[in-house]
Amino acid sequence: MRTKNASFLVLFLKVMIPVCIVIFSFSFFLLQKATAEKKETIYESTLMLSHMISNVAKFDREFSLEDAFERDAQQATLYQIKQTFEKFNNIQKSQFEYYIAEKSDKKIKFIACSTDNKPNEIILNKYNVKTPIIEVFSGKNSVDILYNHEHKKVFAAYIKIPESNWALVVEESYLEHIKPFKESAVYMSVIILFILSIIYFILKYYEQKNMQLINETEHRYKNLLESTHNWIWEVDTEGKYTYVSKQVEEILGYKAQEIIGKSPFDLMPKDEALRVKRAFKKIIENEQEIINIENINIHKNGHEVVLLTNGTPFFNATGQLLGYRGVDRDITDEKNKQKEIEHLAYYDLLTGLANRKTISIRIDEEISYTQRNEIVSALIYMDLDGFKFINDSLGHNHGDKVLQIVAQRLKECIRKFDVASRVGGDEFIVLVRGKDKDYKKCQIVLKGLIHRIINAVNMPIDIENGVNHIGVSIGVAFIPKDGDNANDIIKRADSAMYKAKQMGKNRAVFYDKYLQEEADKHIEIKNELVNAFNNDEFVIYYQSQHDVDTAEVRGYEALIRWKHNTKGILMPYEFMPYVEKFGLSLELDKYVCEKIYEHFYKLRQDDSINISINISATSFEDPEFIAYVEEKVKNNDVRTNQVTLEITEDTLIKNLDASFINRIRALGFRVSIDDFGTGYSSLSYLTKIDFDEIKLDMTFIHAIQNSKKDEEICKLILHMCNELGANVVAEGIETREQLEFVKKEGATIIQGYFYSKPLPYEEIFS
C-alpha cells in the first residue's frame, strides 16, 4: 500500500510541478511586459514634461521686467510645474514623485519636489551611490530601477531639462510598482491551489480506478492462468523449475510440487534430453528467446507427450540473467494429425501403399543410387485385367476390397526394401532395387518376381459377394538404362504394359526402343483425337436404306468420319481402334448423338425419316451413356420412334445384361443387332433380348460369289432371321445380283453402294 501511495505522490508532483512552472513563468512574463510598457510610458511622459518645463521657464525669464524679478519668475515656474504634476498624477492615477534639482560646484540642490519636505543637498564627493539624480548630472537620460537619494528602491525616469541647468526625476516606489503583481500573485496562488486541489482529487479518483483495474487485472490474470490448457513455468539459469502452474498435472500427470527443483530434461527420454539440453545451453549463452522448440516428454503414466516450448529471459536491475519464463503447449494431437496428413500426402488412402508422388520421389532417388553404385534396378508397371467389369457390375465398395487384397498380395511378393505403390484406379508400380550391374542377370531375377506377382494376382479373390478372378498386365523398365528421370521411367514401363495388354494380357513385357516409338505414335494420335474434339473435326455422313421391293428410302444410317487437317477424310477403321484404346468411345458417341440431333431437329417435320446410330461396346457397358440418353429425351423434343440404335452382335454376346436394351426400348427407341453372324458364341441370346431389326454383316453378302457353301450359309442366316420375325437389313449391296439374292431370300431393307455411298448431310437434305 505504501508503494501505491508513493506512486500516487510521484504522479501528483509530476502534474503539479509543471503547472506551477507554467503559471509562475506566465506571471513573470506579465511583470516583465508591464514593466517594459511602464518604462516606455513614464519615459515619454517625463520627456514631455521636461520640454514643457523648459518652455515655461523660458517664458517666465523673457517676460520678467527686471532682473530683480528673476527669482520670482523661477518660483512661478516651479509652482506651475507642481500643479502640472498633480494633474498628471490624477490623470495617470499613479503615485509618482518628482524632483527638480540643479547642480552647482560639487553639490546637487533640490529646488522643487512633490513632497512637503525637500531632500537635503547631495555632496557629490561624499555620495558615490548611483541614484537617478546623480545619473542625470553624469550625462544620462533613462528609465531604470535604482536606489534614490533616500536609499529607497524606486522605479525612476530621469532626464536633463533642455536649455536649463535643471534635472528632472520622476519616480515611484518599487513596492508600489509591483503591488498589483503581488496581488495578482496572491490571486494566482489561490487559483493554483484550487486547481491543484482539483487535480489532486482527479488523480486520487483515477488512482482508485487504476487500483480497481489492477485488482481486476490481477484477478483476471489469475483466472486466465488457471483456465488455460497450457503449462506456464519459470526456470533458473541451470534450467531448474522455480515455478510451474497447476496445468502441468493435466499435461504430464505430475503435481506442481513434484516438478519444482527438477529440470525439463529430467522428464524427457535420454536422447531427447541431450538434444534439447544442447539447444538450451546455446540459448542461455546468447541470452536469446526460446522460440517454438518441440520436445518429447514422458507422462507420469509412461506415454509420450509432445510439447511446444516458448520462453523469454528475465534479468535483475543490473542486467544479470536470472532465468527464463515461458509456456509449454501440448501439441501431441496436432503432431499425430500432421503425421496422418503426411501419410495422406505420400500414401494411398485405400491400400496403404505409396502414392504416385512418393514413388516418383523414390524413383528419382533410385536413379541417383544406381548411377553412384553402378547397379541395375527396375520398375514394374501393372494394370489389372478384368477389374473394370468387377467394379462396374458389383459396385465400387466391392472393387475397393479387391484392390486392397491385391495390394496385400503385392506386398507379400516383394522384399522389405522394395517399394510398392498404387498410382491409379487399378494401376500399381513396384520399384525393385537390384544388386548387380548385369542386365541379363537382373532380367532373370525379375522374371521370377513377375511370375510370383502374376500367380498371386491370379489367385481367386473370395469376397462375401462371391469369388472373383482377375489378371494383370505388366510392363518393365530398367533403371537407369531406360530413363534419367521418374517421368521417363514410368512412361516407358507404361508403354511396355500396354504392349502386354495387346499381346493377350496377364503377361509381362520388357521395354525396348521400338515400344517407345509405338508409344510416341499413340501419344501423337491421342493428341490429334483430343484436338479433333476441340476443333470439331468429326463429321457425320449418311447412307440411305431402301425398301427391297419399291427401292424407296426408308431411312439413313449415320456414319462417323474424321476430317483430318493433313490426312483428309479418315474412315472409322482408321481411327476407331485408337478411340477405344484411349477411352474416348463414350465421348465420341455423345458427340455423334449431338450432331445427329442437330441435323434431325432440322428435319423434324418429316415423319418418314428413320435414323440408325451405332453404339459402341464401351457406351453399352457404361451407365453414364444411358443416363445421358434419358436426359436428352427428357429435356428435348426427340422423336425416339424414328431412331434406331445399333448394337453389335459381339457386344451383346459379351454382355447379356438386357437392362440397357430394356431402358432404351422404354424410351421408344428401336433396337438393331449390327454385324449379325460375326459372333463366335451361341445364338441363344436372340431369345433373351427384344430387338426390332437384324443387320446382316456385309461379309456374308460378298461371300456368296465365292462358293456355293458360302451362299448356303447366307441363305440359312436370312431364313433364321425371318423366322425370328424381325426386319432384316442387308448392308454392303453393290451389284444387281446381290440385290436379287437377298430379296429372294427374305431381306426387307437394302443398304449399299448399289443405291448410294455415304454422303454429308448437306448433299442429302439441303
PDB file of C-alpha atoms in Angstrom, residues 44-212:
ATOM      1  CA  GLU A  44       7.771  59.564 -22.754  1.00  0.00           C
ATOM      2  CA  SER A  45       5.802  61.469 -20.077  1.00  0.00           C
ATOM      3  CA  THR A  46       8.989  62.630 -18.390  1.00  0.00           C
ATOM      4  CA  LEU A  47      10.430  63.745 -21.726  1.00  0.00           C
ATOM      5  CA  MET A  48       7.236  65.658 -22.477  1.00  0.00           C
ATOM      6  CA  LEU A  49       7.289  67.306 -19.026  1.00  0.00           C
ATOM      7  CA  SER A  50      10.916  68.308 -19.376  1.00  0.00           C
ATOM      8  CA  HIS A  51      10.159  70.153 -22.617  1.00  0.00           C
ATOM      9  CA  MET A  52       7.110  71.773 -21.025  1.00  0.00           C
ATOM     10  CA  ILE A  53       9.210  72.898 -18.015  1.00  0.00           C
ATOM     11  CA  SER A  54      11.877  74.214 -20.365  1.00  0.00           C
ATOM     12  CA  ASN A  55       9.301  76.256 -22.283  1.00  0.00           C
ATOM     13  CA  VAL A  56       7.615  77.638 -19.133  1.00  0.00           C
ATOM     14  CA  ALA A  57      10.943  78.654 -17.593  1.00  0.00           C
ATOM     15  CA  LYS A  58      11.991  80.332 -20.817  1.00  0.00           C
ATOM     16  CA  PHE A  59       8.716  82.224 -20.973  1.00  0.00           C
ATOM     17  CA  ASP A  60       8.976  83.361 -17.394  1.00  0.00           C
ATOM     18  CA  ARG A  61      12.522  84.651 -17.886  1.00  0.00           C
ATOM     19  CA  GLU A  62      11.793  86.512 -21.071  1.00  0.00           C
ATOM     20  CA  PHE A  63       8.771  88.327 -19.737  1.00  0.00           C
ATOM     21  CA  SER A  64      10.264  89.310 -16.346  1.00  0.00           C
ATOM     22  CA  LEU A  65      10.549  93.164 -16.287  1.00  0.00           C
ATOM     23  CA  GLU A  66      13.690  93.368 -14.283  1.00  0.00           C
ATOM     24  CA  ASP A  67      16.448  91.064 -13.222  1.00  0.00           C
ATOM     25  CA  ALA A  68      15.280  91.542  -9.696  1.00  0.00           C
ATOM     26  CA  PHE A  69      12.241  89.617 -10.505  1.00  0.00           C
ATOM     27  CA  GLU A  70      14.164  86.635 -11.893  1.00  0.00           C
ATOM     28  CA  ARG A  71      13.829  84.716  -8.640  1.00  0.00           C
ATOM     29  CA  ASP A  72      10.120  85.316  -8.594  1.00  0.00           C
ATOM     30  CA  ALA A  73       9.931  84.051 -12.167  1.00  0.00           C
ATOM     31  CA  GLN A  74      11.637  80.857 -11.079  1.00  0.00           C
ATOM     32  CA  GLN A  75       9.175  80.397  -8.260  1.00  0.00           C
ATOM     33  CA  ALA A  76       6.295  80.923 -10.673  1.00  0.00           C
ATOM     34  CA  THR A  77       7.726  78.313 -12.944  1.00  0.00           C
ATOM     35  CA  LEU A  78       8.162  75.793 -10.124  1.00  0.00           C
ATOM     36  CA  TYR A  79       4.633  76.463  -8.946  1.00  0.00           C
ATOM     37  CA  GLN A  80       3.222  75.739 -12.403  1.00  0.00           C
ATOM     38  CA  ILE A  81       5.315  72.580 -12.592  1.00  0.00           C
ATOM     39  CA  LYS A  82       3.920  71.369  -9.284  1.00  0.00           C
ATOM     40  CA  GLN A  83       0.357  71.987 -10.443  1.00  0.00           C
ATOM     41  CA  THR A  84       1.092  70.126 -13.666  1.00  0.00           C
ATOM     42  CA  PHE A  85       2.456  67.117 -11.797  1.00  0.00           C
ATOM     43  CA  GLU A  86      -0.553  66.958  -9.555  1.00  0.00           C
ATOM     44  CA  LYS A  87      -2.811  66.956 -12.617  1.00  0.00           C
ATOM     45  CA  PHE A  88      -0.542  64.374 -14.250  1.00  0.00           C
ATOM     46  CA  ASN A  89      -0.817  62.044 -11.238  1.00  0.00           C
ATOM     47  CA  ASN A  90      -4.573  62.467 -11.177  1.00  0.00           C
ATOM     48  CA  ILE A  91      -4.844  61.641 -14.872  1.00  0.00           C
ATOM     49  CA  GLN A  92      -2.449  58.715 -14.648  1.00  0.00           C
ATOM     50  CA  LYS A  93      -3.913  57.619 -11.312  1.00  0.00           C
ATOM     51  CA  SER A  94      -0.408  56.969 -10.132  1.00  0.00           C
ATOM     52  CA  GLN A  95       1.711  57.775  -7.124  1.00  0.00           C
ATOM     53  CA  PHE A  96       4.665  59.289  -8.929  1.00  0.00           C
ATOM     54  CA  GLU A  97       7.011  61.664  -7.161  1.00  0.00           C
ATOM     55  CA  TYR A  98       9.088  64.215  -8.989  1.00  0.00           C
ATOM     56  CA  TYR A  99      12.243  66.081  -8.173  1.00  0.00           C
ATOM     57  CA  ILE A 100      13.835  69.041  -9.911  1.00  0.00           C
ATOM     58  CA  ALA A 101      17.401  69.770  -8.946  1.00  0.00           C
ATOM     59  CA  GLU A 102      20.296  71.887 -10.084  1.00  0.00           C
ATOM     60  CA  LYS A 103      23.982  71.382  -9.813  1.00  0.00           C
ATOM     61  CA  SER A 104      26.429  73.931  -8.514  1.00  0.00           C
ATOM     62  CA  ASP A 105      30.081  73.336  -7.776  1.00  0.00           C
ATOM     63  CA  LYS A 106      30.235  69.870  -6.169  1.00  0.00           C
ATOM     64  CA  LYS A 107      26.761  69.547  -4.867  1.00  0.00           C
ATOM     65  CA  ILE A 108      23.243  68.972  -6.068  1.00  0.00           C
ATOM     66  CA  LYS A 109      20.450  71.059  -4.649  1.00  0.00           C
ATOM     67  CA  PHE A 110      16.760  70.133  -4.900  1.00  0.00           C
ATOM     68  CA  ILE A 111      14.759  73.204  -5.924  1.00  0.00           C
ATOM     69  CA  ALA A 112      11.351  71.564  -6.260  1.00  0.00           C
ATOM     70  CA  CYS A 113       9.664  68.292  -5.362  1.00  0.00           C
ATOM     71  CA  SER A 114       6.221  66.755  -4.977  1.00  0.00           C
ATOM     72  CA  THR A 115       6.749  66.109  -1.262  1.00  0.00           C
ATOM     73  CA  ASP A 116       6.347  68.654   1.503  1.00  0.00           C
ATOM     74  CA  ASN A 117       9.936  68.321   2.590  1.00  0.00           C
ATOM     75  CA  LYS A 118      12.686  68.948   0.138  1.00  0.00           C
ATOM     76  CA  PRO A 119      15.541  66.459   0.255  1.00  0.00           C
ATOM     77  CA  ASN A 120      18.845  67.623   1.554  1.00  0.00           C
ATOM     78  CA  GLU A 121      21.619  68.687  -0.709  1.00  0.00           C
ATOM     79  CA  ILE A 122      23.782  65.949  -2.152  1.00  0.00           C
ATOM     80  CA  ILE A 123      27.506  66.488  -1.889  1.00  0.00           C
ATOM     81  CA  LEU A 124      28.991  64.574  -4.735  1.00  0.00           C
ATOM     82  CA  ASN A 125      32.355  63.702  -3.258  1.00  0.00           C
ATOM     83  CA  LYS A 126      30.591  62.200  -0.210  1.00  0.00           C
ATOM     84  CA  TYR A 127      27.786  60.463  -2.129  1.00  0.00           C
ATOM     85  CA  ASN A 128      29.101  57.795  -4.509  1.00  0.00           C
ATOM     86  CA  VAL A 129      25.927  55.720  -4.764  1.00  0.00           C
ATOM     87  CA  LYS A 130      24.302  55.545  -8.190  1.00  0.00           C
ATOM     88  CA  THR A 131      20.991  57.406  -7.877  1.00  0.00           C
ATOM     89  CA  PRO A 132      18.655  58.798 -10.547  1.00  0.00           C
ATOM     90  CA  ILE A 133      19.553  62.430  -9.859  1.00  0.00           C
ATOM     91  CA  ILE A 134      23.288  61.718  -9.940  1.00  0.00           C
ATOM     92  CA  GLU A 135      22.882  59.731 -13.156  1.00  0.00           C
ATOM     93  CA  VAL A 136      21.273  62.767 -14.838  1.00  0.00           C
ATOM     94  CA  PHE A 137      24.127  65.065 -13.988  1.00  0.00           C
ATOM     95  CA  SER A 138      26.566  62.436 -15.156  1.00  0.00           C
ATOM     96  CA  GLY A 139      25.010  62.878 -18.610  1.00  0.00           C
ATOM     97  CA  LYS A 140      22.469  60.024 -18.743  1.00  0.00           C
ATOM     98  CA  ASN A 141      18.758  60.123 -19.619  1.00  0.00           C
ATOM     99  CA  SER A 142      16.968  56.847 -18.947  1.00  0.00           C
ATOM    100  CA  VAL A 143      14.387  54.742 -17.088  1.00  0.00           C
ATOM    101  CA  ASP A 144      15.560  52.211 -14.564  1.00  0.00           C
ATOM    102  CA  ILE A 145      15.070  50.565 -11.193  1.00  0.00           C
ATOM    103  CA  LEU A 146      17.559  52.166  -8.799  1.00  0.00           C
ATOM    104  CA  TYR A 147      18.027  53.269  -5.246  1.00  0.00           C
ATOM    105  CA  ASN A 148      17.223  57.001  -4.787  1.00  0.00           C
ATOM    106  CA  HIS A 149      18.865  59.631  -2.625  1.00  0.00           C
ATOM    107  CA  GLU A 150      16.940  58.266   0.386  1.00  0.00           C
ATOM    108  CA  HIS A 151      18.294  54.788  -0.308  1.00  0.00           C
ATOM    109  CA  LYS A 152      14.863  53.519  -1.294  1.00  0.00           C
ATOM    110  CA  LYS A 153      14.386  51.197  -4.254  1.00  0.00           C
ATOM    111  CA  VAL A 154      12.425  53.110  -6.852  1.00  0.00           C
ATOM    112  CA  PHE A 155      11.192  52.854 -10.399  1.00  0.00           C
ATOM    113  CA  ALA A 156      12.518  56.149 -11.882  1.00  0.00           C
ATOM    114  CA  ALA A 157      12.758  58.109 -15.117  1.00  0.00           C
ATOM    115  CA  TYR A 158      15.458  60.814 -15.177  1.00  0.00           C
ATOM    116  CA  ILE A 159      16.243  63.412 -17.797  1.00  0.00           C
ATOM    117  CA  LYS A 160      18.144  66.752 -18.218  1.00  0.00           C
ATOM    118  CA  ILE A 161      15.719  69.603 -18.907  1.00  0.00           C
ATOM    119  CA  PRO A 162      16.739  71.321 -22.169  1.00  0.00           C
ATOM    120  CA  GLU A 163      18.158  74.871 -22.083  1.00  0.00           C
ATOM    121  CA  SER A 164      18.491  74.837 -18.312  1.00  0.00           C
ATOM    122  CA  ASN A 165      20.715  73.649 -15.514  1.00  0.00           C
ATOM    123  CA  TRP A 166      17.861  71.607 -14.122  1.00  0.00           C
ATOM    124  CA  ALA A 167      17.422  67.854 -13.888  1.00  0.00           C
ATOM    125  CA  LEU A 168      14.011  66.156 -13.681  1.00  0.00           C
ATOM    126  CA  VAL A 169      13.435  62.839 -11.895  1.00  0.00           C
ATOM    127  CA  VAL A 170      10.043  61.085 -11.853  1.00  0.00           C
ATOM    128  CA  GLU A 171       9.975  58.070  -9.597  1.00  0.00           C
ATOM    129  CA  GLU A 172       7.641  55.606  -7.957  1.00  0.00           C
ATOM    130  CA  SER A 173       8.286  53.272  -5.046  1.00  0.00           C
ATOM    131  CA  TYR A 174       9.262  49.885  -6.413  1.00  0.00           C
ATOM    132  CA  LEU A 175       6.942  48.261  -3.902  1.00  0.00           C
ATOM    133  CA  GLU A 176       4.077  50.321  -5.260  1.00  0.00           C
ATOM    134  CA  HIS A 177       5.154  49.375  -8.781  1.00  0.00           C
ATOM    135  CA  ILE A 178       4.951  45.664  -8.108  1.00  0.00           C
ATOM    136  CA  LYS A 179       1.988  45.861  -5.744  1.00  0.00           C
ATOM    137  CA  PRO A 180      -0.577  44.895  -8.456  1.00  0.00           C
ATOM    138  CA  PHE A 181       1.576  41.938  -9.378  1.00  0.00           C
ATOM    139  CA  LYS A 182       1.826  40.868  -5.764  1.00  0.00           C
ATOM    140  CA  GLU A 183      -1.916  40.987  -5.512  1.00  0.00           C
ATOM    141  CA  SER A 184      -2.148  39.076  -8.776  1.00  0.00           C
ATOM    142  CA  ALA A 185       0.338  36.558  -7.408  1.00  0.00           C
ATOM    143  CA  VAL A 186      -1.854  36.052  -4.368  1.00  0.00           C
ATOM    144  CA  TYR A 187      -4.901  35.546  -6.557  1.00  0.00           C
ATOM    145  CA  MET A 188      -2.967  33.288  -8.807  1.00  0.00           C
ATOM    146  CA  SER A 189      -1.658  31.306  -5.859  1.00  0.00           C
ATOM    147  CA  VAL A 190      -5.202  30.827  -4.675  1.00  0.00           C
ATOM    148  CA  ILE A 191      -6.216  29.761  -8.168  1.00  0.00           C
ATOM    149  CA  ILE A 192      -3.215  27.439  -8.358  1.00  0.00           C
ATOM    150  CA  LEU A 193      -4.095  25.885  -5.030  1.00  0.00           C
ATOM    151  CA  PHE A 194      -7.666  25.461  -6.221  1.00  0.00           C
ATOM    152  CA  ILE A 195      -6.547  23.917  -9.488  1.00  0.00           C
ATOM    153  CA  LEU A 196      -4.053  21.683  -7.707  1.00  0.00           C
ATOM    154  CA  SER A 197      -6.763  20.588  -5.328  1.00  0.00           C
ATOM    155  CA  ILE A 198      -8.953  19.673  -8.262  1.00  0.00           C
ATOM    156  CA  ILE A 199      -6.034  17.875  -9.893  1.00  0.00           C
ATOM    157  CA  TYR A 200      -5.310  16.119  -6.643  1.00  0.00           C
ATOM    158  CA  PHE A 201      -8.828  14.805  -6.325  1.00  0.00           C
ATOM    159  CA  ILE A 202      -8.928  13.865 -10.013  1.00  0.00           C
ATOM    160  CA  LEU A 203      -5.665  11.981  -9.673  1.00  0.00           C
ATOM    161  CA  LYS A 204      -6.881  10.403  -6.482  1.00  0.00           C
ATOM    162  CA  TYR A 205     -10.041   9.311  -8.256  1.00  0.00           C
ATOM    163  CA  TYR A 206      -8.106   7.840 -11.138  1.00  0.00           C
ATOM    164  CA  GLU A 207      -5.655   6.223  -8.767  1.00  0.00           C
ATOM    165  CA  GLN A 208      -8.545   4.443  -7.117  1.00  0.00           C
ATOM    166  CA  LYS A 209      -9.900   3.478 -10.531  1.00  0.00           C
ATOM    167  CA  ASN A 210      -6.453   2.235 -11.535  1.00  0.00           C
ATOM    168  CA  MET A 211      -6.130   0.301  -8.320  1.00  0.00           C
ATOM    169  CA  GLN A 212      -9.511  -1.246  -9.020  1.00  0.00           C
TER     170      GLN A 212
END
